CSV table of C-alpha atoms in Angstrom, one decimal:
chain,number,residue,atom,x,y,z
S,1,UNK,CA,-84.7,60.8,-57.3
S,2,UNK,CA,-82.6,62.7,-59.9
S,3,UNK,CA,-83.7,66.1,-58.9
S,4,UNK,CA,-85.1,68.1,-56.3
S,5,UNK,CA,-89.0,67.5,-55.4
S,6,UNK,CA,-91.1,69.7,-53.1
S,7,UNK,CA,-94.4,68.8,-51.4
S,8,UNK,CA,-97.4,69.5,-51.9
S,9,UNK,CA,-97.1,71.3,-55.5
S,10,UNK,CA,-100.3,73.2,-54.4
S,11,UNK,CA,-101.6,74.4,-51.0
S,12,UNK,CA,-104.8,76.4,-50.3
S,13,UNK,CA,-105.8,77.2,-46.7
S,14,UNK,CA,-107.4,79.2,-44.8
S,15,UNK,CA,-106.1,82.8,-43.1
S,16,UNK,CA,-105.0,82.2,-40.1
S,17,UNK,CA,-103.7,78.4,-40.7
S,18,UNK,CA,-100.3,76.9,-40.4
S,19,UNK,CA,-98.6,74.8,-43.0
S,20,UNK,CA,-95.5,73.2,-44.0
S,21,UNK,CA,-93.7,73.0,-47.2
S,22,UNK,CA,-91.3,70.1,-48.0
S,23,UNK,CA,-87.9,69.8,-50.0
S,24,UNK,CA,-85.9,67.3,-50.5
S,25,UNK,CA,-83.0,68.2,-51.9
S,26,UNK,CA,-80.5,66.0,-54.0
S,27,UNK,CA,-78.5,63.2,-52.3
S,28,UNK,CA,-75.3,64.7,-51.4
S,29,UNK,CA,-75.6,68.5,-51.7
S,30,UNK,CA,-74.9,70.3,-48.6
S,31,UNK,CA,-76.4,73.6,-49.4
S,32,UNK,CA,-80.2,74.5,-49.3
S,33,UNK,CA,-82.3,77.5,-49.9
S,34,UNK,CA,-85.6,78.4,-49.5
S,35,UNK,CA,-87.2,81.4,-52.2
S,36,UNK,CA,-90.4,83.2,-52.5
S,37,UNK,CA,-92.1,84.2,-55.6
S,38,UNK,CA,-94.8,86.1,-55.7
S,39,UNK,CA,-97.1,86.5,-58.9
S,40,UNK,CA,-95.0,88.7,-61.2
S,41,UNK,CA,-91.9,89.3,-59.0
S,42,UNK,CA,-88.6,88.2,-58.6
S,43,UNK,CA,-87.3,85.6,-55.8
S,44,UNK,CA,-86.7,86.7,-53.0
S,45,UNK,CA,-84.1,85.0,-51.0
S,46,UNK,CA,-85.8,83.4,-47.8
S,47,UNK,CA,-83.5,81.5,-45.9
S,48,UNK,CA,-80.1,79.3,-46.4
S,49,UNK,CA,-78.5,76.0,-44.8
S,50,UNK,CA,-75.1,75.0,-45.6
S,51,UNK,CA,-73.8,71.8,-43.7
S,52,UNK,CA,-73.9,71.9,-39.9
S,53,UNK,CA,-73.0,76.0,-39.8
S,54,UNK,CA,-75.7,78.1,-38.1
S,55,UNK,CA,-78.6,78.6,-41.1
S,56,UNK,CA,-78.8,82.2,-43.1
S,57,UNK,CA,-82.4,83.4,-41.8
S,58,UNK,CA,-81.8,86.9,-42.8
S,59,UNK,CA,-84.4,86.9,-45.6
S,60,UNK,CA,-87.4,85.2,-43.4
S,61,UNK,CA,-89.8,88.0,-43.7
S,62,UNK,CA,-91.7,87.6,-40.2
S,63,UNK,CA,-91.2,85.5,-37.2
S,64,UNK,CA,-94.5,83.5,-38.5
S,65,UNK,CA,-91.8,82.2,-40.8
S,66,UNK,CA,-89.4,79.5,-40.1
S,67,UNK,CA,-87.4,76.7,-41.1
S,68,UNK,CA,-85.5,73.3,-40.5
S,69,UNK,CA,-83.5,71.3,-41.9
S,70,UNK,CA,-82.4,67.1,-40.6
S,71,UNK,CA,-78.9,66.9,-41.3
S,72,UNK,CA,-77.9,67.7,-44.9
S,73,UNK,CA,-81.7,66.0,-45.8
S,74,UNK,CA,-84.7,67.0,-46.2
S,75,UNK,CA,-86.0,70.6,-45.3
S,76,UNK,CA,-89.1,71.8,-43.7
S,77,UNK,CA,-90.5,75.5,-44.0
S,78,UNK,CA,-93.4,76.2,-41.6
S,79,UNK,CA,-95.3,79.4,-41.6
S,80,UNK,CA,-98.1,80.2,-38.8
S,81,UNK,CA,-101.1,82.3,-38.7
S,82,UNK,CA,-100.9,82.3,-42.6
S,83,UNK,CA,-101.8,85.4,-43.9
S,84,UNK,CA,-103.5,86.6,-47.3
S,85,UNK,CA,-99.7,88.2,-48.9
S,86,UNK,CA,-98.2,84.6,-48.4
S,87,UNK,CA,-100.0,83.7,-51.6
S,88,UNK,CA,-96.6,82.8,-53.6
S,89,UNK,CA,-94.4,80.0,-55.3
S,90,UNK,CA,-92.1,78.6,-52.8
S,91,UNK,CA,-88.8,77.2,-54.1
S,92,UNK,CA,-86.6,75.4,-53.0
S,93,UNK,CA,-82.7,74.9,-54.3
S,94,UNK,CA,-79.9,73.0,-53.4
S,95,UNK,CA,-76.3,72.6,-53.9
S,96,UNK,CA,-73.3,70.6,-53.6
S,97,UNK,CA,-71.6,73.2,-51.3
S,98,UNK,CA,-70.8,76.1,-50.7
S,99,UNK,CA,-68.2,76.9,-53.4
S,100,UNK,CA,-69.3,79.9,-55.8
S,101,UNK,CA,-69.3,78.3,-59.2
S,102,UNK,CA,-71.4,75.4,-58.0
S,103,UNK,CA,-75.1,75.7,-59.8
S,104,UNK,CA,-78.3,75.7,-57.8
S,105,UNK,CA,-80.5,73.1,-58.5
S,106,UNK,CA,-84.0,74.2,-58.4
S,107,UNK,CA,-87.5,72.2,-57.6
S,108,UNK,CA,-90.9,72.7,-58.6
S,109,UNK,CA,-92.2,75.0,-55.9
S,110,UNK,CA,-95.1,74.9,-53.9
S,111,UNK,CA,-97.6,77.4,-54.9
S,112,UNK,CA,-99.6,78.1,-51.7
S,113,UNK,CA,-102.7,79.9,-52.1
S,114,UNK,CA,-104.4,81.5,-48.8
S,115,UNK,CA,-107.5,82.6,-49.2
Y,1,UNK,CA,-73.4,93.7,-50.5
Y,2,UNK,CA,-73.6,92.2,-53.6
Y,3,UNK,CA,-76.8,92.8,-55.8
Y,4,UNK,CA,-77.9,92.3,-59.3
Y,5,UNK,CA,-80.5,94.8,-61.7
Y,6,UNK,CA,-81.9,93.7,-64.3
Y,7,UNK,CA,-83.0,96.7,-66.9
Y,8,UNK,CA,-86.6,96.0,-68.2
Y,9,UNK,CA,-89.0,93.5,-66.5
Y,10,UNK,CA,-90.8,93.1,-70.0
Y,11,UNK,CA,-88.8,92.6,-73.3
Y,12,UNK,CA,-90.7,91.7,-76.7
Y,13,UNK,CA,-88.6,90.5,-79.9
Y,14,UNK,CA,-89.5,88.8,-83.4
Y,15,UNK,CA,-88.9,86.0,-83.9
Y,16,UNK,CA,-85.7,85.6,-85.5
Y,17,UNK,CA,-84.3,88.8,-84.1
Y,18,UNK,CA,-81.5,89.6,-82.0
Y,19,UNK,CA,-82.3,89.0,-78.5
Y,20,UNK,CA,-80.7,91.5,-75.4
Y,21,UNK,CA,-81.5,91.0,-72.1
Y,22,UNK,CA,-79.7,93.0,-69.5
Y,23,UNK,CA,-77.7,92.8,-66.2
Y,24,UNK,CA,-76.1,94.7,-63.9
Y,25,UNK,CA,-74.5,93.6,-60.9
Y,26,UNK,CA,-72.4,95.5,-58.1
Y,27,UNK,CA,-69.9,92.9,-56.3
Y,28,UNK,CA,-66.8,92.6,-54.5
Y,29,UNK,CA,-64.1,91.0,-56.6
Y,30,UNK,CA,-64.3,88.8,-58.5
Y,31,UNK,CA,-68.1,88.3,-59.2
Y,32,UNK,CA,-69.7,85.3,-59.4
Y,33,UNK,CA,-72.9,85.5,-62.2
Y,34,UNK,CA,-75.4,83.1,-63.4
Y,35,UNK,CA,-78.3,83.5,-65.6
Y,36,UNK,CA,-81.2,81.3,-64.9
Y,37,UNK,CA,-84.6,80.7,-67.0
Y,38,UNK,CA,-88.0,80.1,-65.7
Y,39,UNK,CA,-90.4,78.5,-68.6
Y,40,UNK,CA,-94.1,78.9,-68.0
Y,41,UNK,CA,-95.4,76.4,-65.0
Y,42,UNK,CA,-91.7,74.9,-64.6
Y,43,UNK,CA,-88.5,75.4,-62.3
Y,44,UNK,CA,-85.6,77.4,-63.1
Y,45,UNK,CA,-82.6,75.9,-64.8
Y,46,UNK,CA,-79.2,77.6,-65.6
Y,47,UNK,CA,-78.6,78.7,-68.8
Y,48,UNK,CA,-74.7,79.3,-68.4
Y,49,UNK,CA,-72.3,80.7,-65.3
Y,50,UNK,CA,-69.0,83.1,-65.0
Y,51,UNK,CA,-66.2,81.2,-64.3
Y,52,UNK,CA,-63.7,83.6,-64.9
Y,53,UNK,CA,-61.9,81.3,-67.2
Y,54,UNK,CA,-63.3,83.0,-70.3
Y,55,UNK,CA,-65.0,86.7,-70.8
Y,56,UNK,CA,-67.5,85.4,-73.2
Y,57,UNK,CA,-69.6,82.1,-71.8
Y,58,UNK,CA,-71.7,79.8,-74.0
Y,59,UNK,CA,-74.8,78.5,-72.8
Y,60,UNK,CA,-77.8,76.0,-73.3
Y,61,UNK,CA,-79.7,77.1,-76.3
Y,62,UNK,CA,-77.7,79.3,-78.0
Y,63,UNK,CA,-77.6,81.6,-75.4
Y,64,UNK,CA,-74.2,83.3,-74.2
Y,65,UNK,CA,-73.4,86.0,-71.7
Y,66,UNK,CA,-70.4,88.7,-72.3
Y,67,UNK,CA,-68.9,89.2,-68.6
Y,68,UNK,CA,-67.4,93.0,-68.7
Y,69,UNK,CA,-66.0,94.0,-65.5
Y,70,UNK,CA,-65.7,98.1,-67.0
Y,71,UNK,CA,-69.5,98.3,-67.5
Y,72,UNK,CA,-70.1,95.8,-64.8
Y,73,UNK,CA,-72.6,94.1,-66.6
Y,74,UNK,CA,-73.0,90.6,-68.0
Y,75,UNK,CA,-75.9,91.1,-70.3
Y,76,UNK,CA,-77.5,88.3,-72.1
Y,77,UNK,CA,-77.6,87.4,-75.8
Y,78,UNK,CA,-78.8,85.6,-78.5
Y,79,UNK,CA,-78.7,85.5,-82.2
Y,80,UNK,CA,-82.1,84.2,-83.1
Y,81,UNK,CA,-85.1,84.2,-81.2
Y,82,UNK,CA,-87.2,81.4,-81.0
Y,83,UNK,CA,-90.5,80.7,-80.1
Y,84,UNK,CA,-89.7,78.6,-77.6
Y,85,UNK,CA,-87.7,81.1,-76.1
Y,86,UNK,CA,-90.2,82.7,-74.6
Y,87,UNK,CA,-89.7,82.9,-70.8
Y,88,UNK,CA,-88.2,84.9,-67.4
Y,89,UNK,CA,-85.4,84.8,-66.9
Y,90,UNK,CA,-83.1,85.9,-64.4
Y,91,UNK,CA,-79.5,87.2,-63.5
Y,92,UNK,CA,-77.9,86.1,-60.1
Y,93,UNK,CA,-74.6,86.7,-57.8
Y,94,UNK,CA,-73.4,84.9,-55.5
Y,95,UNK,CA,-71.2,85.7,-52.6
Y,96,UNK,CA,-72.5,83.0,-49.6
Y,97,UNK,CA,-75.5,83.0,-50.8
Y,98,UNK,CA,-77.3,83.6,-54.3
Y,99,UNK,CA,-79.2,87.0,-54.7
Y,100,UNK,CA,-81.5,87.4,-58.1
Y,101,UNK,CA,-82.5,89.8,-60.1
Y,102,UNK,CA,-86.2,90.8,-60.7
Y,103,UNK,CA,-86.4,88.9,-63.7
Y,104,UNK,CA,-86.9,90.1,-67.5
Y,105,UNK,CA,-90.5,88.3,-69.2
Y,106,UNK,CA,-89.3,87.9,-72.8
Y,107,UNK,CA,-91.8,87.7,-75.5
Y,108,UNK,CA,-91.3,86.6,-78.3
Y,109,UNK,CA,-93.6,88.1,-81.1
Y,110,UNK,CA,-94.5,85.9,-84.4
């Protein structure tokens, strides 16, 4: 596709729960980030990829958070024992590298409810 | 570190009036900027970027962005407002990675 398309567009589950968030991001870009937002706030920068370097995981909030990514495909974001304050928008951006003038392309977002 | 603020989370204009929203970012030199806009139940798309290359930088929809390294600030402007311009929007930096502002909701008032 053209642009990049995150799965599912909506999640509710239950407290407690796992679930996984999909990106993929456009053919070629290198770079991929993961954002939260939650109702009314900014994003808030989750965590980064950028080719084969170690990932950016500085912004993960919790270790019930984490992330992979297959090559410079498609990314995963998995958080466990889902909690009520997860409740967000979770966006996903990618790149075609690293260099600072190059635009992040954003997707839908996955707006995951947990009730 | 590098970090952006973004003065007013709520702004409300008439339509056809001068619209301001602004943006303040502390950075190591030089500065890269972006302003993005979120319309309601959509994804975020840039409006324009600092490339250095020129001070003042035209965007999409008649929006530009004065870069002004003395004030620091690279607030965002248009003439006229629009209906349609109602939206968040939101001022980033980027060193390795892009950090955001809080975003600014503009109204836009009939």
């Amino acid at each position: 596709g053209a642009g990049v398309s995150q799965s599912p567009s909506n999640k509710v589950t239950e407290k407690g729960k796992d679930v996984e968030l999909r990106c993929d991001p456009i053919s070629g870009h290198t770079a991929l980030y993961w954002y939260r937002q939650r109702l009314g706030q900014g994003l808030e920068f989750l965590i980064y990829f950028q080719g084969n370097s170690a990932p950016d995981k500085s912004g993960l909030p919790s270790d019930r958070f984490s992330a992979e990514r297959t090559g410079e495909s498609v990314s995963t974001l998995t958080i466990q024992r889902t909690q009520q304050e997860d409740s967000a928008v979770y966006l996903c951006a990618s790149s075609f590298d690293r260099g600072p003038y190059n635009e992040q392309f954003f997707g839908p977002g996955t707006r995951l409810t947990v009730l | 570190a590098q970090s952006v603020t973004q003065l007013g989370s709520h702004v409300s204009v008439s339509e056809g009036a001068l619209v301001l929203l602004r943006c303040n970012y502390s950075s190591s030199v030089p500065p890269y900027l972006f302003w993005y806009v979120q319309y309601p139940n959509q994804g975020l798309q840039l409006l324009l970027k600092y490339t250095s290359a020129a001070t003042l930088v035209k965007g999409i929809n008649g929006f530009e962005a004065e870069f002004k390294k003395s004030e620091t600030s690279f607030h965002l402007t248009k003439p006229s407002a629009h209906m349609s311009d109602a939206a968040e929007y939101f001022c980033a930096v980027r060193d390795d990675k892009i950090i955001f502002g809080k975003g600014t909701r503009l109204h836009i008032l009939p």
